């Protein structure tokens, strides 16, 4: 009897010891809506792999691509509830949390990605990462995808060609105003629905980057893509203030370092894909890529640029000027 008691006690203490020695790793669920073979998909996978290499047993990153876990309209709410720890929504999807990020949706604001980088790395650009702090979110860094192009069921060369067409947009009032400026109808819809909306002709067009148009096969159901480079699709990698504050300092430093490296990697993927995915679309011959003449492009700029004025009070004129000056 005494022996049986001692054996049970030994087994119990072995279990307790084992329990303390092998604590469960902290899990970071990273949710996103795009395909894995995109700048954001590649960045998230790189981050997962770097953490696995450097913090095995302490932190684990689980990536959920293609809106598997949360669609873009739900992910930030889910983050505040602790159901997901990281995401990188498009800057156009933060309007419920801050007005200032609407800046990045203004049409024809940035000439190219170098100008975007210059502005984001400036003091004003870095300050915008904390514009969502009051809502319980922490911006950890910007990530690029690229400049947006217009895809449609009929050729778009001048703004009048878009009249009365229905375009899917992200949840942004600036993007709505941009399409209203060309007398088109904007419809705010989740990314996961875009292909079906295009395929069933419930909408006539959409705006997106070469990598999203290619990886989600929009080019297979849109016969025309106008290379307009009229706007920016960029992301903010975010987490909740609660999760970030609870993360022990030594791990936080390592996590941030791995994230910065993954973002640099994702930005390089974005640069490469903006060339390679465009070429794959051209090679497919499924969609005609339309180049605008300077005179045609000037018409789009003239019609869309007044949108800036409409949002000047919400965004701040100083911020708009600072972003515009990054083109020089
Ligand atoms: C994304 O790149 O995360 C999605 C962009 C979109 O909703 O169009």
mmCIF file of C-alpha atoms and ligand atoms in Angstrom:
data_model
loop_
_atom_site.group_PDB
_atom_site.id
_atom_site.type_symbol
_atom_site.label_atom_id
_atom_site.label_comp_id
_atom_site.label_asym_id
_atom_site.label_seq_id
_atom_site.Cartn_x
_atom_site.Cartn_y
_atom_site.Cartn_z
ATOM 1 C CA UNK A 1 0.000 0.000 0.000
ATOM 2 C CA UNK A 2 2.826 2.320 1.086
ATOM 3 C CA UNK A 3 4.775 1.402 -2.082
ATOM 4 C CA UNK A 4 1.775 2.130 -4.312
ATOM 5 C CA UNK A 5 1.366 5.549 -2.618
ATOM 6 C CA UNK A 6 5.073 6.361 -3.179
ATOM 7 C CA UNK A 7 4.891 5.344 -6.847
ATOM 8 C CA UNK A 8 1.819 7.542 -7.404
ATOM 9 C CA UNK A 9 3.542 10.474 -5.649
ATOM 10 C CA UNK A 10 6.661 10.028 -7.806
ATOM 11 C CA UNK A 11 4.535 9.915 -10.966
ATOM 12 C CA UNK A 12 2.719 13.087 -9.899
ATOM 13 C CA UNK A 13 5.937 15.015 -9.210
ATOM 14 C CA UNK A 14 7.377 13.851 -12.561
ATOM 15 C CA UNK A 15 4.265 15.236 -14.248
ATOM 16 C CA UNK A 16 4.537 18.551 -12.405
ATOM 17 C CA UNK A 17 8.229 18.819 -13.283
ATOM 18 C CA UNK A 18 7.504 18.006 -16.896
ATOM 19 C CA UNK A 19 4.746 20.606 -16.882
ATOM 20 C CA UNK A 20 6.991 23.376 -15.638
ATOM 21 C CA UNK A 21 9.906 22.403 -17.871
ATOM 22 C CA UNK A 22 7.883 22.336 -21.115
ATOM 23 C CA UNK A 23 5.622 25.401 -21.077
ATOM 24 C CA UNK A 24 3.461 25.859 -24.174
ATOM 25 C CA UNK A 25 4.877 28.374 -26.672
ATOM 26 C CA UNK A 26 3.124 31.705 -27.128
ATOM 27 C CA UNK A 27 1.103 31.347 -30.321
ATOM 28 C CA UNK A 28 0.822 34.229 -32.793
ATOM 29 C CA UNK A 29 -2.032 33.575 -35.206
ATOM 30 C CA UNK A 30 -1.349 35.670 -38.332
ATOM 31 C CA UNK A 31 -4.448 36.077 -40.477
ATOM 32 C CA UNK A 32 -4.553 37.512 -43.981
ATOM 33 C CA UNK A 33 -6.793 37.514 -47.022
ATOM 34 C CA UNK A 34 -4.413 37.102 -49.960
ATOM 35 C CA UNK A 35 -2.772 34.082 -51.571
ATOM 36 C CA UNK A 36 0.493 32.705 -50.184
ATOM 37 C CA UNK A 37 2.357 33.612 -53.366
ATOM 38 C CA UNK A 38 1.995 37.371 -52.854
ATOM 39 C CA UNK A 39 4.132 39.958 -51.025
ATOM 40 C CA UNK A 40 2.010 39.674 -47.876
ATOM 41 C CA UNK A 41 1.725 35.882 -48.073
ATOM 42 C CA UNK A 42 5.493 35.545 -48.500
ATOM 43 C CA UNK A 43 6.211 38.033 -45.725
ATOM 44 C CA UNK A 44 3.954 36.178 -43.265
ATOM 45 C CA UNK A 45 5.561 32.818 -44.111
ATOM 46 C CA UNK A 46 9.050 34.305 -43.776
ATOM 47 C CA UNK A 47 8.112 35.710 -40.354
ATOM 48 C CA UNK A 48 6.787 32.282 -39.292
ATOM 49 C CA UNK A 49 10.034 30.608 -40.436
ATOM 50 C CA UNK A 50 12.340 33.143 -38.752
ATOM 51 C CA UNK A 51 10.464 32.746 -35.472
ATOM 52 C CA UNK A 52 10.629 28.947 -35.778
ATOM 53 C CA UNK A 53 14.427 29.176 -36.282
ATOM 54 C CA UNK A 54 15.088 31.634 -33.474
ATOM 55 C CA UNK A 55 12.398 31.148 -30.837
ATOM 56 C CA UNK A 56 11.481 27.469 -31.128
ATOM 57 C CA UNK A 57 9.504 26.319 -28.094
ATOM 58 C CA UNK A 58 8.960 29.907 -26.924
ATOM 59 C CA UNK A 59 6.928 31.514 -29.703
ATOM 60 C CA UNK A 60 5.119 29.920 -32.628
ATOM 61 C CA UNK A 61 3.592 31.736 -35.610
ATOM 62 C CA UNK A 62 0.626 30.122 -37.362
ATOM 63 C CA UNK A 63 -0.293 31.728 -40.689
ATOM 64 C CA UNK A 64 -3.864 31.620 -42.037
ATOM 65 C CA UNK A 65 -3.952 32.881 -45.674
ATOM 66 C CA UNK A 66 -6.850 33.398 -48.134
ATOM 67 C CA UNK A 67 -9.385 34.692 -45.540
ATOM 68 C CA UNK A 68 -9.364 31.177 -43.987
ATOM 69 C CA UNK A 69 -9.608 32.535 -40.453
ATOM 70 C CA UNK A 70 -11.026 36.049 -40.842
ATOM 71 C CA UNK A 71 -12.089 38.170 -43.791
ATOM 72 C CA UNK A 72 -10.827 41.726 -43.957
ATOM 73 C CA UNK A 73 -13.894 43.298 -42.370
ATOM 74 C CA UNK A 74 -13.639 41.170 -39.230
ATOM 75 C CA UNK A 75 -9.962 40.722 -38.499
ATOM 76 C CA UNK A 76 -9.377 43.880 -36.453
ATOM 77 C CA UNK A 77 -12.429 43.232 -34.263
ATOM 78 C CA UNK A 78 -11.186 39.656 -33.773
ATOM 79 C CA UNK A 79 -7.752 41.013 -32.808
ATOM 80 C CA UNK A 80 -9.249 43.213 -30.104
ATOM 81 C CA UNK A 81 -11.056 40.138 -28.750
ATOM 82 C CA UNK A 82 -7.772 38.179 -28.671
ATOM 83 C CA UNK A 83 -8.862 35.671 -31.347
ATOM 84 C CA UNK A 84 -5.966 36.550 -33.641
ATOM 85 C CA UNK A 85 -2.662 38.249 -32.756
ATOM 86 C CA UNK A 86 -1.345 39.671 -36.042
ATOM 87 C CA UNK A 87 -2.600 40.788 -39.426
ATOM 88 C CA UNK A 88 -1.581 43.193 -42.159
ATOM 89 C CA UNK A 89 -4.750 44.777 -43.534
ATOM 90 C CA UNK A 90 -4.549 47.222 -46.370
ATOM 91 C CA UNK A 91 -4.269 50.815 -45.134
ATOM 92 C CA UNK A 92 -7.663 51.376 -46.803
ATOM 93 C CA UNK A 93 -9.312 49.123 -44.220
ATOM 94 C CA UNK A 94 -8.547 51.195 -41.106
ATOM 95 C CA UNK A 95 -11.154 53.920 -41.538
ATOM 96 C CA UNK A 96 -13.118 52.784 -38.453
ATOM 97 C CA UNK A 97 -9.975 53.233 -36.365
ATOM 98 C CA UNK A 98 -8.393 56.450 -37.672
ATOM 99 C CA UNK A 99 -9.002 59.160 -40.274
ATOM 100 C CA UNK A 100 -5.360 59.891 -40.998
ATOM 101 C CA UNK A 101 -4.528 56.667 -42.861
ATOM 102 C CA UNK A 102 -7.023 57.723 -45.522
ATOM 103 C CA UNK A 103 -4.080 59.725 -46.824
ATOM 104 C CA UNK A 104 -2.722 56.641 -48.571
ATOM 105 C CA UNK A 105 -5.915 56.248 -50.639
ATOM 106 C CA UNK A 106 -5.755 59.686 -52.251
ATOM 107 C CA UNK A 107 -5.535 59.133 -56.026
ATOM 108 C CA UNK A 108 -2.308 60.115 -57.783
ATOM 109 C CA UNK A 109 -0.624 61.161 -54.513
ATOM 110 C CA UNK A 110 2.582 59.138 -54.877
ATOM 111 C CA UNK A 111 4.519 58.952 -58.128
ATOM 112 C CA UNK A 112 6.111 55.609 -57.313
ATOM 113 C CA UNK A 113 7.051 53.236 -54.484
ATOM 114 C CA UNK A 114 10.298 55.123 -53.776
ATOM 115 C CA UNK A 115 8.202 58.172 -52.866
ATOM 116 C CA UNK A 116 5.981 55.987 -50.648
ATOM 117 C CA UNK A 117 9.098 54.717 -48.859
ATOM 118 C CA UNK A 118 10.502 58.199 -48.373
ATOM 119 C CA UNK A 119 7.265 59.385 -46.806
ATOM 120 C CA UNK A 120 6.681 56.303 -44.624
ATOM 121 C CA UNK A 121 10.210 56.433 -43.234
ATOM 122 C CA UNK A 122 9.932 60.177 -42.449
ATOM 123 C CA UNK A 123 8.945 61.339 -38.953
ATOM 124 C CA UNK A 124 5.406 62.113 -40.179
ATOM 125 C CA UNK A 125 5.022 58.685 -41.789
ATOM 126 C CA UNK A 126 6.353 56.840 -38.723
ATOM 127 C CA UNK A 127 4.014 58.800 -36.448
ATOM 128 C CA UNK A 128 1.057 57.479 -38.408
ATOM 129 C CA UNK A 129 1.855 53.958 -37.191
ATOM 130 C CA UNK A 130 0.582 55.043 -33.778
ATOM 131 C CA UNK A 131 -2.618 56.635 -35.127
ATOM 132 C CA UNK A 132 -4.544 53.486 -34.109
ATOM 133 C CA UNK A 133 -3.148 53.231 -30.559
ATOM 134 C CA UNK A 134 -6.182 54.846 -28.968
ATOM 135 C CA UNK A 135 -8.299 52.012 -30.356
ATOM 136 C CA UNK A 136 -6.186 49.321 -28.691
ATOM 137 C CA UNK A 137 -4.095 48.474 -31.765
ATOM 138 C CA UNK A 138 -0.350 48.816 -32.359
ATOM 139 C CA UNK A 139 1.156 49.447 -35.803
ATOM 140 C CA UNK A 140 4.394 47.462 -36.129
ATOM 141 C CA UNK A 141 5.431 48.493 -39.640
ATOM 142 C CA UNK A 142 4.390 49.219 -43.211
ATOM 143 C CA UNK A 143 4.499 46.562 -45.898
ATOM 144 C CA UNK A 144 4.224 47.200 -49.638
ATOM 145 C CA UNK A 145 2.208 45.557 -52.337
ATOM 146 C CA UNK A 146 2.369 48.172 -55.084
ATOM 147 C CA UNK A 147 0.501 50.605 -57.272
ATOM 148 C CA UNK A 148 -3.084 49.787 -58.260
ATOM 149 C CA UNK A 149 -4.356 49.244 -61.789
ATOM 150 C CA UNK A 150 -7.930 49.343 -63.077
ATOM 151 C CA UNK A 151 -9.457 46.143 -64.452
ATOM 152 C CA UNK A 152 -12.794 46.172 -66.275
ATOM 153 C CA UNK A 153 -15.174 44.420 -68.613
ATOM 154 C CA UNK A 154 -14.620 47.087 -71.293
ATOM 155 C CA UNK A 155 -11.560 49.212 -72.143
ATOM 156 C CA UNK A 156 -10.850 52.185 -69.865
ATOM 157 C CA UNK A 157 -8.759 54.837 -71.576
ATOM 158 C CA UNK A 158 -10.335 58.050 -70.368
ATOM 159 C CA UNK A 159 -12.529 58.746 -67.308
ATOM 160 C CA UNK A 160 -15.698 58.912 -69.448
ATOM 161 C CA UNK A 161 -15.218 55.193 -70.226
ATOM 162 C CA UNK A 162 -15.908 54.381 -66.548
ATOM 163 C CA UNK A 163 -19.226 56.232 -66.443
ATOM 164 C CA UNK A 164 -22.088 54.143 -64.981
ATOM 165 C CA UNK A 165 -19.816 51.154 -64.346
ATOM 166 C CA UNK A 166 -19.835 49.347 -60.990
ATOM 167 C CA UNK A 167 -16.440 48.958 -59.281
ATOM 168 C CA UNK A 168 -15.637 46.932 -56.205
ATOM 169 C CA UNK A 169 -13.653 48.938 -53.671
ATOM 170 C CA UNK A 170 -12.176 48.323 -50.226
ATOM 171 C CA UNK A 171 -13.969 49.875 -47.240
ATOM 172 C CA UNK A 172 -12.731 53.408 -47.820
ATOM 173 C CA UNK A 173 -14.713 56.607 -48.333
ATOM 174 C CA UNK A 174 -11.797 58.093 -50.280
ATOM 175 C CA UNK A 175 -11.945 55.222 -52.765
ATOM 176 C CA UNK A 176 -15.724 55.695 -53.005
ATOM 177 C CA UNK A 177 -15.218 59.396 -53.805
ATOM 178 C CA UNK A 178 -12.535 58.510 -56.354
ATOM 179 C CA UNK A 179 -14.976 56.383 -58.393
ATOM 180 C CA UNK A 180 -17.840 58.830 -57.902
ATOM 181 C CA UNK A 181 -15.548 61.452 -59.442
ATOM 182 C CA UNK A 182 -15.682 59.509 -62.727
ATOM 183 C CA UNK A 183 -19.465 58.967 -62.450
ATOM 184 C CA UNK A 184 -19.042 55.290 -61.623
ATOM 185 C CA UNK A 185 -20.688 53.366 -58.766
ATOM 186 C CA UNK A 186 -18.355 52.113 -56.026
ATOM 187 C CA UNK A 187 -19.333 49.029 -53.995
ATOM 188 C CA UNK A 188 -17.535 48.199 -50.739
ATOM 189 C CA UNK A 189 -17.025 44.421 -50.754
ATOM 190 C CA UNK A 190 -14.610 42.013 -49.041
ATOM 191 C CA UNK A 191 -11.622 40.822 -51.048
ATOM 192 C CA UNK A 192 -12.803 37.204 -50.796
ATOM 193 C CA UNK A 193 -15.889 38.041 -52.899
ATOM 194 C CA UNK A 194 -14.210 39.913 -55.746
ATOM 195 C CA UNK A 195 -13.577 37.005 -58.125
ATOM 196 C CA UNK A 196 -17.185 35.781 -57.959
ATOM 197 C CA UNK A 197 -18.578 39.300 -58.330
ATOM 198 C CA UNK A 198 -16.491 39.749 -61.476
ATOM 199 C CA UNK A 199 -17.213 36.300 -62.839
ATOM 200 C CA UNK A 200 -20.970 36.648 -62.421
ATOM 201 C CA UNK A 201 -20.801 40.210 -63.808
ATOM 202 C CA UNK A 202 -22.427 41.581 -60.675
ATOM 203 C CA UNK A 203 -19.737 44.265 -60.971
ATOM 204 C CA UNK A 204 -17.907 45.635 -64.010
ATOM 205 C CA UNK A 205 -14.474 46.223 -62.589
ATOM 206 C CA UNK A 206 -12.126 46.651 -59.664
ATOM 207 C CA UNK A 207 -8.773 48.211 -58.771
ATOM 208 C CA UNK A 208 -5.824 46.225 -57.541
ATOM 209 C CA UNK A 209 -2.114 45.474 -57.864
ATOM 210 C CA UNK A 210 -0.557 43.178 -60.443
ATOM 211 C CA UNK A 211 0.104 40.513 -57.811
ATOM 212 C CA UNK A 212 -3.482 40.448 -56.510
ATOM 213 C CA UNK A 213 -4.941 40.524 -60.036
ATOM 214 C CA UNK A 214 -2.693 37.611 -60.964
ATOM 215 C CA UNK A 215 -2.834 35.456 -57.817
ATOM 216 C CA UNK A 216 -6.622 35.720 -57.470
ATOM 217 C CA UNK A 217 -7.131 35.196 -61.209
ATOM 218 C CA UNK A 218 -9.084 38.413 -61.745
ATOM 219 C CA UNK A 219 -7.366 38.688 -65.137
ATOM 220 C CA UNK A 220 -9.185 35.525 -66.267
ATOM 221 C CA UNK A 221 -12.563 37.244 -65.868
ATOM 222 C CA UNK A 222 -11.604 40.813 -66.766
ATOM 223 C CA UNK A 223 -10.730 41.301 -70.433
ATOM 224 C CA UNK A 224 -9.068 44.720 -69.930
ATOM 225 C CA UNK A 225 -6.540 46.069 -67.449
ATOM 226 C CA UNK A 226 -5.543 49.726 -67.637
ATOM 227 C CA UNK A 227 -2.061 50.380 -66.305
ATOM 228 C CA UNK A 228 -3.126 53.494 -64.437
ATOM 229 C CA UNK A 229 -0.862 53.369 -61.344
ATOM 230 C CA UNK A 230 -3.485 55.716 -59.911
ATOM 231 C CA UNK A 231 -3.307 54.617 -56.292
ATOM 232 C CA UNK A 232 -1.424 52.653 -53.693
ATOM 233 C CA UNK A 233 -2.062 49.295 -52.040
ATOM 234 C CA UNK A 234 0.033 49.191 -48.897
ATOM 235 C CA UNK A 235 -0.386 47.440 -45.553
ATOM 236 C CA UNK A 236 0.180 47.986 -41.886
ATOM 237 C CA UNK A 237 1.282 45.006 -39.822
ATOM 238 C CA UNK A 238 -0.742 45.275 -36.614
ATOM 239 C CA UNK A 239 -1.205 43.588 -33.281
ATOM 240 C CA UNK A 240 -3.329 44.384 -30.248
ATOM 241 C CA UNK A 241 -1.914 46.606 -27.500
ATOM 242 C CA UNK A 242 -2.914 43.941 -24.973
ATOM 243 C CA UNK A 243 -0.978 41.155 -26.692
ATOM 244 C CA UNK A 244 2.048 43.366 -27.309
ATOM 245 C CA UNK A 245 2.203 44.626 -23.727
ATOM 246 C CA UNK A 246 1.924 41.110 -22.310
ATOM 247 C CA UNK A 247 4.752 39.770 -24.462
ATOM 248 C CA UNK A 248 7.932 39.538 -22.316
ATOM 249 C CA UNK A 249 10.496 42.200 -23.336
ATOM 250 C CA UNK A 250 13.227 39.781 -24.463
ATOM 251 C CA UNK A 251 10.779 37.972 -26.760
ATOM 252 C CA UNK A 252 9.258 41.233 -27.972
ATOM 253 C CA UNK A 253 12.667 42.424 -29.207
ATOM 254 C CA UNK A 254 13.254 39.169 -31.097
ATOM 255 C CA UNK A 255 9.733 39.136 -32.554
ATOM 256 C CA UNK A 256 10.074 42.731 -33.776
ATOM 257 C CA UNK A 257 13.502 42.008 -35.291
ATOM 258 C CA UNK A 258 12.153 38.974 -37.165
ATOM 259 C CA UNK A 259 9.157 40.996 -38.317
ATOM 260 C CA UNK A 260 11.340 43.829 -39.654
ATOM 261 C CA UNK A 261 13.392 41.298 -41.600
ATOM 262 C CA UNK A 262 10.251 39.625 -42.943
ATOM 263 C CA UNK A 263 8.865 43.027 -44.028
ATOM 264 C CA UNK A 264 12.102 43.867 -45.878
ATOM 265 C CA UNK A 265 11.822 40.488 -47.599
ATOM 266 C CA UNK A 266 8.122 41.089 -48.439
ATOM 267 C CA UNK A 267 8.952 44.504 -49.910
ATOM 268 C CA UNK A 268 11.491 42.903 -52.232
ATOM 269 C CA UNK A 269 8.883 40.301 -53.264
ATOM 270 C CA UNK A 270 6.470 43.190 -53.957
ATOM 271 C CA UNK A 271 8.998 44.929 -56.190
ATOM 272 C CA UNK A 272 9.701 41.748 -58.157
ATOM 273 C CA UNK A 273 6.060 40.762 -58.484
ATOM 274 C CA UNK A 274 4.931 44.116 -59.792
ATOM 275 C CA UNK A 275 7.016 43.316 -62.872
ATOM 276 C CA UNK A 276 6.748 39.516 -63.049
ATOM 277 C CA UNK A 277 2.995 39.158 -62.428
ATOM 278 C CA UNK A 278 2.198 41.877 -64.955
ATOM 279 C CA UNK A 279 4.242 39.955 -67.520
ATOM 280 C CA UNK A 280 2.462 36.678 -66.658
ATOM 281 C CA UNK A 281 -0.874 38.382 -67.261
ATOM 282 C CA UNK A 282 0.311 39.746 -70.613
ATOM 283 C CA UNK A 283 1.675 36.306 -71.582
ATOM 284 C CA UNK A 284 -1.631 34.632 -70.678
ATOM 285 C CA UNK A 285 -3.414 36.676 -73.379
ATOM 286 C CA UNK A 286 -6.554 36.477 -71.231
ATOM 287 C CA UNK A 287 -6.593 40.186 -70.614
ATOM 288 C CA UNK A 288 -5.423 43.120 -72.703
ATOM 289 C CA UNK A 289 -3.130 45.493 -70.826
ATOM 290 C CA UNK A 290 -3.827 49.086 -71.850
ATOM 291 C CA UNK A 291 -1.094 51.738 -71.533
ATOM 292 C CA UNK A 292 -2.289 55.308 -71.183
ATOM 293 C CA UNK A 293 -0.857 58.139 -73.254
ATOM 294 C CA UNK A 294 0.280 61.155 -71.174
ATOM 295 C CA UNK A 295 -2.806 63.064 -72.387
ATOM 296 C CA UNK A 296 -5.171 60.232 -71.358
ATOM 297 C CA UNK A 297 -3.516 59.902 -67.954
ATOM 298 C CA UNK A 298 -3.772 63.655 -67.429
ATOM 299 C CA UNK A 299 -7.560 63.359 -67.797
ATOM 300 C CA UNK A 300 -7.770 60.801 -64.947
ATOM 301 C CA UNK A 301 -5.580 63.003 -62.753
ATOM 302 C CA UNK A 302 -7.694 66.066 -63.473
ATOM 303 C CA UNK A 303 -10.988 64.337 -62.607
ATOM 304 C CA UNK A 304 -9.795 62.382 -59.559
ATOM 305 C CA UNK A 305 -7.447 64.850 -57.867
ATOM 306 C CA UNK A 306 -10.244 67.100 -56.461
ATOM 307 C CA UNK A 307 -10.931 64.190 -54.049
ATOM 308 C CA UNK A 308 -7.913 65.430 -52.035
ATOM 309 C CA UNK A 309 -9.715 68.650 -51.142
ATOM 310 C CA UNK A 310 -12.795 66.758 -49.930
ATOM 311 C CA UNK A 311 -10.748 64.855 -47.352
ATOM 312 C CA UNK A 312 -8.313 67.609 -46.425
ATOM 313 C CA UNK A 313 -9.981 68.389 -43.078
ATOM 314 C CA UNK A 314 -10.130 64.749 -42.003
ATOM 315 C CA UNK A 315 -6.575 63.883 -43.019
ATOM 316 C CA UNK A 316 -4.822 67.220 -42.459
ATOM 317 C CA UNK A 317 -3.377 69.475 -45.157
ATOM 318 C CA UNK A 318 0.128 69.330 -43.642
ATOM 319 C CA UNK A 319 0.167 65.563 -43.936
ATOM 320 C CA UNK A 320 -1.051 65.651 -47.544
ATOM 321 C CA UNK A 321 1.627 68.237 -48.412
ATOM 322 C CA UNK A 322 4.346 66.192 -46.690
ATOM 323 C CA UNK A 323 3.312 63.042 -48.580
ATOM 324 C CA UNK A 324 3.138 64.892 -51.900
ATOM 325 C CA UNK A 325 6.554 66.460 -51.329
ATOM 326 C CA UNK A 326 8.069 62.992 -50.975
ATOM 327 C CA UNK A 327 7.787 62.765 -54.778
ATOM 328 C CA UNK A 328 10.691 65.218 -55.139
HETATM 329 C C1 LIG B 1 -5.046 42.699 -49.765
HETATM 330 O O1 LIG B 1 -4.121 42.833 -50.574
HETATM 331 O O2 LIG B 1 -4.888 42.452 -48.573
HETATM 332 C C2 LIG B 1 -6.452 42.818 -50.269
HETATM 333 C C3 LIG B 1 -6.653 44.000 -51.114
HETATM 334 C C4 LIG B 1 -8.103 44.200 -51.468
HETATM 335 O O3 LIG B 1 -8.990 44.044 -50.616
HETATM 336 O O4 LIG B 1 -8.353 44.558 -52.630
#
